[in-house]
Amino acid sequence: MEDLPAIFEATTSPGFHAGMDSEAPLRIEDLYEALSENLQAWQEGKLYSFTIADRDSDRLLGRIGINRNKREGLWNLGFWTHPASQGKGYMTESVIAVSYTHL
């Protein structure tokens, strides 16, 4: 819940949704349903999502998550990076960390 203001700011940044199937939320309240679904899926062991933050400032850099694939033993990985933080290797580092943690 505490990440929602930063997530809202990132997801409403110009160009954030370019190439995505989703659209920018109009209000921060539009993120509540997704948060609720993520928490339920976490409790069921179906999805684990994490906020990626700068080590020094705690500023939101993006989000990363893994969820169970329909095929047994397979997981899907998804992520996004705040437009201001793209191209700096943050998600490369995060993908490696999540992959090794959940092998």
Coordinates of N, CA and C in Angstrom, one line a residue:
M1 N 0.8 -1.2 0.0 CA 0.0 0.0 0.0 C 0.9 1.3 0.0
E2 N 2.0 1.2 0.8 CA 2.8 2.4 0.8 C 3.5 2.7 -0.5
D3 N 3.6 1.7 -1.4 CA 4.3 2.0 -2.7 C 3.3 2.6 -3.7
L4 N 2.0 2.6 -3.4 CA 1.1 3.0 -4.5 C 1.3 4.4 -5.0
P5 N 1.6 5.4 -4.2 CA 1.8 6.7 -4.7 C 3.0 6.7 -5.8
A6 N 4.1 6.0 -5.5 CA 5.2 6.0 -6.4 C 4.8 5.2 -7.6
I7 N 4.1 4.1 -7.5 CA 3.7 3.3 -8.6 C 2.7 4.1 -9.5
F8 N 1.8 4.8 -8.9 CA 0.9 5.7 -9.6 C 1.7 6.7 -10.4
E9 N 2.6 7.3 -9.8 CA 3.5 8.4 -10.5 C 4.2 7.7 -11.7
A10 N 4.8 6.6 -11.5 CA 5.5 5.9 -12.6 C 4.6 5.5 -13.7
T11 N 3.5 4.9 -13.4 CA 2.6 4.3 -14.4 C 1.8 5.4 -15.1
T12 N 1.8 6.6 -14.7 CA 1.2 7.7 -15.4 C 2.2 8.6 -16.1
S13 N 3.5 8.2 -16.1 CA 4.5 9.0 -16.8 C 4.4 8.8 -18.3
P14 N 4.6 9.9 -19.0 CA 4.5 9.8 -20.5 C 5.3 8.7 -21.1
G15 N 4.7 7.9 -21.9 CA 5.4 6.8 -22.6 C 5.4 5.5 -21.8
F16 N 5.0 5.5 -20.6 CA 5.2 4.3 -19.7 C 4.4 3.1 -20.4
H17 N 3.2 3.3 -20.9 CA 2.4 2.2 -21.4 C 2.6 2.0 -22.9
A18 N 3.6 2.6 -23.5 CA 3.8 2.4 -24.9 C 4.2 0.9 -25.1
G19 N 3.4 0.3 -26.0 CA 3.7 -1.1 -26.3 C 3.0 -2.1 -25.4
M20 N 2.3 -1.6 -24.4 CA 1.7 -2.5 -23.4 C 0.2 -2.7 -23.7
D21 N -0.4 -3.7 -23.2 CA -1.8 -4.0 -23.4 C -2.7 -3.2 -22.4
S22 N -2.0 -2.7 -21.3 CA -2.7 -1.9 -20.3 C -2.6 -0.4 -20.5
E23 N -3.5 0.3 -19.9 CA -3.5 1.8 -20.0 C -3.2 2.3 -18.6
A24 N -2.8 3.6 -18.6 CA -2.5 4.3 -17.3 C -3.7 4.4 -16.4
P25 N -3.5 4.2 -15.1 CA -4.6 4.4 -14.2 C -5.0 5.9 -14.2
L26 N -6.3 6.2 -14.0 CA -6.7 7.6 -14.0 C -6.6 8.2 -12.6
R27 N -6.8 7.3 -11.6 CA -6.7 7.7 -10.2 C -5.9 6.7 -9.4
I28 N -5.3 7.1 -8.3 CA -4.5 6.1 -7.5 C -5.4 5.0 -7.0
E29 N -6.7 5.3 -6.8 CA -7.7 4.2 -6.4 C -7.8 3.1 -7.4
D30 N -7.5 3.4 -8.6 CA -7.6 2.4 -9.7 C -6.6 1.3 -9.4
L31 N -5.6 1.5 -8.6 CA -4.6 0.5 -8.3 C -5.0 -0.5 -7.2
Y32 N -6.0 -0.1 -6.4 CA -6.4 -0.9 -5.3 C -6.7 -2.3 -5.6
E33 N -7.5 -2.5 -6.7 CA -7.9 -3.9 -7.1 C -6.7 -4.7 -7.4
A34 N -5.8 -4.2 -8.2 CA -4.6 -5.0 -8.6 C -3.8 -5.3 -7.3
L35 N -3.7 -4.4 -6.4 CA -3.0 -4.7 -5.1 C -3.7 -5.8 -4.4
S36 N -5.0 -5.8 -4.3 CA -5.7 -6.8 -3.6 C -5.5 -8.2 -4.3
E37 N -5.6 -8.2 -5.6 CA -5.4 -9.4 -6.4 C -3.9 -10.0 -6.2
N38 N -3.0 -9.1 -6.1 CA -1.6 -9.5 -5.9 C -1.4 -10.1 -4.5
L39 N -2.0 -9.5 -3.5 CA -1.9 -10.0 -2.1 C -2.5 -11.4 -2.0
Q40 N -3.7 -11.5 -2.6 CA -4.4 -12.8 -2.6 C -3.5 -13.9 -3.3
A41 N -3.0 -13.6 -4.5 CA -2.1 -14.5 -5.2 C -0.9 -14.9 -4.5
W42 N -0.3 -13.9 -3.8 CA 0.9 -14.2 -2.9 C 0.5 -15.2 -1.9
Q43 N -0.6 -15.0 -1.2 CA -1.0 -15.9 -0.1 C -1.3 -17.3 -0.7
E44 N -1.7 -17.4 -1.9 CA -1.9 -18.7 -2.5 C -0.7 -19.3 -3.2
G45 N 0.4 -18.6 -3.1 CA 1.7 -19.1 -3.7 C 1.7 -19.1 -5.2
K46 N 0.9 -18.2 -5.8 CA 0.8 -18.2 -7.3 C 1.6 -17.0 -7.9
L47 N 1.8 -16.0 -7.1 CA 2.5 -14.8 -7.6 C 3.3 -14.1 -6.5
Y48 N 4.5 -13.7 -6.8 CA 5.3 -12.9 -5.9 C 5.8 -11.7 -6.6
S49 N 5.4 -10.5 -6.1 CA 5.9 -9.3 -6.7 C 6.6 -8.4 -5.7
F50 N 7.6 -7.7 -6.2 CA 8.4 -6.9 -5.3 C 8.7 -5.5 -5.9
T51 N 8.8 -4.5 -5.1 CA 9.2 -3.2 -5.5 C 10.7 -3.2 -5.5
I52 N 11.3 -2.6 -6.6 CA 12.7 -2.4 -6.7 C 13.0 -0.9 -6.3
A53 N 13.8 -0.7 -5.3 CA 14.1 0.6 -4.8 C 15.6 0.9 -4.8
D54 N 15.9 2.2 -4.9 CA 17.3 2.6 -4.9 C 17.9 2.3 -3.5
R55 N 19.0 1.7 -3.4 CA 19.6 1.4 -2.1 C 19.9 2.6 -1.2
D56 N 20.2 3.7 -1.8 CA 20.6 4.9 -1.0 C 19.4 5.8 -0.7
S57 N 18.5 6.0 -1.6 CA 17.4 6.9 -1.4 C 16.1 6.3 -1.1
D58 N 15.9 5.0 -1.4 CA 14.7 4.2 -1.3 C 13.7 4.7 -2.3
R59 N 14.1 5.4 -3.4 CA 13.3 5.8 -4.5 C 12.8 4.6 -5.3
L60 N 11.6 4.6 -5.7 CA 11.1 3.5 -6.5 C 11.8 3.5 -7.9
L61 N 12.3 2.3 -8.3 CA 12.9 2.2 -9.6 C 12.1 1.4 -10.5
G62 N 11.2 0.5 -9.9 CA 10.3 -0.3 -10.7 C 9.7 -1.4 -9.9
R63 N 9.2 -2.4 -10.6 CA 8.6 -3.6 -9.9 C 9.0 -4.8 -10.7
I64 N 9.0 -5.9 -10.0 CA 9.3 -7.2 -10.7 C 8.5 -8.3 -10.0
G65 N 8.1 -9.3 -10.8 CA 7.2 -10.3 -10.2 C 7.4 -11.6 -11.0
I66 N 7.1 -12.7 -10.3 CA 7.1 -14.0 -10.9 C 5.7 -14.6 -10.5
N67 N 5.2 -15.4 -11.5 CA 3.9 -16.1 -11.3 C 4.0 -17.4 -11.9
R68 N 3.2 -18.3 -11.3 CA 3.2 -19.7 -11.8 C 2.6 -19.8 -13.2
N69 N 3.2 -20.6 -14.0 CA 2.7 -20.8 -15.3 C 1.7 -22.0 -15.2
K70 N 0.9 -22.1 -16.2 CA -0.1 -23.2 -16.2 C 0.6 -24.6 -16.3
R71 N 1.8 -24.6 -16.9 CA 2.6 -25.8 -17.0 C 3.4 -26.0 -15.7
E72 N 3.3 -27.2 -15.1 CA 3.9 -27.5 -13.8 C 5.4 -27.2 -13.8
G73 N 5.9 -26.5 -12.8 CA 7.3 -26.3 -12.7 C 7.8 -25.1 -13.4
L74 N 6.9 -24.4 -14.2 CA 7.4 -23.2 -14.9 C 6.8 -21.9 -14.3
W75 N 7.6 -20.9 -14.3 CA 7.2 -19.6 -13.8 C 7.4 -18.5 -14.9
N76 N 6.6 -17.5 -14.9 CA 6.7 -16.4 -15.7 C 7.3 -15.2 -15.0
L77 N 8.1 -14.4 -15.6 CA 8.8 -13.3 -15.0 C 8.3 -12.0 -15.7
G78 N 7.9 -11.0 -15.0 CA 7.5 -9.7 -15.6 C 8.1 -8.6 -14.8
F79 N 8.3 -7.5 -15.4 CA 8.9 -6.3 -14.7 C 8.6 -5.1 -15.5
W80 N 8.7 -4.0 -14.8 CA 8.7 -2.7 -15.4 C 9.7 -1.8 -14.6
T81 N 10.2 -0.8 -15.4 CA 11.2 0.2 -14.8 C 10.6 1.6 -14.9
H82 N 10.7 2.3 -13.9 CA 10.3 3.7 -14.0 C 11.0 4.4 -15.1
P83 N 10.3 5.2 -16.0 CA 11.0 5.8 -17.1 C 12.2 6.6 -16.8
A84 N 12.3 7.2 -15.6 CA 13.5 8.0 -15.2 C 14.7 7.1 -14.9
S85 N 14.4 5.8 -14.7 CA 15.5 4.8 -14.2 C 15.8 3.8 -15.3
Q86 N 15.3 3.9 -16.5 CA 15.5 2.9 -17.5 C 17.0 3.1 -18.1
G87 N 17.5 1.9 -18.5 CA 18.8 1.9 -19.2 C 20.0 2.0 -18.2
K88 N 19.8 1.7 -16.9 CA 20.8 1.8 -15.9 C 21.2 0.5 -15.3
G89 N 20.6 -0.6 -15.8 CA 20.9 -1.9 -15.3 C 20.2 -2.4 -14.1
Y90 N 19.2 -1.6 -13.6 CA 18.5 -2.0 -12.4 C 17.7 -3.3 -12.6
M91 N 17.1 -3.4 -13.7 CA 16.3 -4.6 -13.9 C 17.1 -5.8 -14.2
T92 N 18.2 -5.6 -14.9 CA 19.2 -6.8 -15.1 C 19.6 -7.3 -13.7
E93 N 19.9 -6.5 -12.8 CA 20.3 -6.9 -11.5 C 19.2 -7.6 -10.7
S94 N 18.0 -7.0 -10.9 CA 16.8 -7.5 -10.2 C 16.4 -8.9 -10.8
V95 N 16.4 -9.0 -12.1 CA 16.1 -10.3 -12.7 C 17.0 -11.4 -12.3
I96 N 18.3 -11.1 -12.2 CA 19.3 -12.1 -11.7 C 19.0 -12.5 -10.3
A97 N 18.7 -11.5 -9.4 CA 18.4 -11.8 -8.0 C 17.2 -12.6 -7.8
V98 N 16.1 -12.3 -8.5 CA 14.8 -13.0 -8.4 C 15.0 -14.4 -9.0
S99 N 15.7 -14.6 -10.1 CA 15.9 -15.9 -10.7 C 16.7 -16.8 -9.8
Y100 N 17.7 -16.3 -9.2 CA 18.5 -17.2 -8.3 C 17.8 -17.5 -7.0
T101 N 17.0 -16.6 -6.6 CA 16.2 -16.8 -5.3 C 15.2 -17.8 -5.5
H102 N 14.6 -17.9 -6.7 CA 13.4 -18.8 -6.9 C 13.7 -20.0 -7.8
L103 N 14.9 -20.3 -7.9 CA 15.2 -21.6 -8.7 C 14.9 -22.8 -7.9

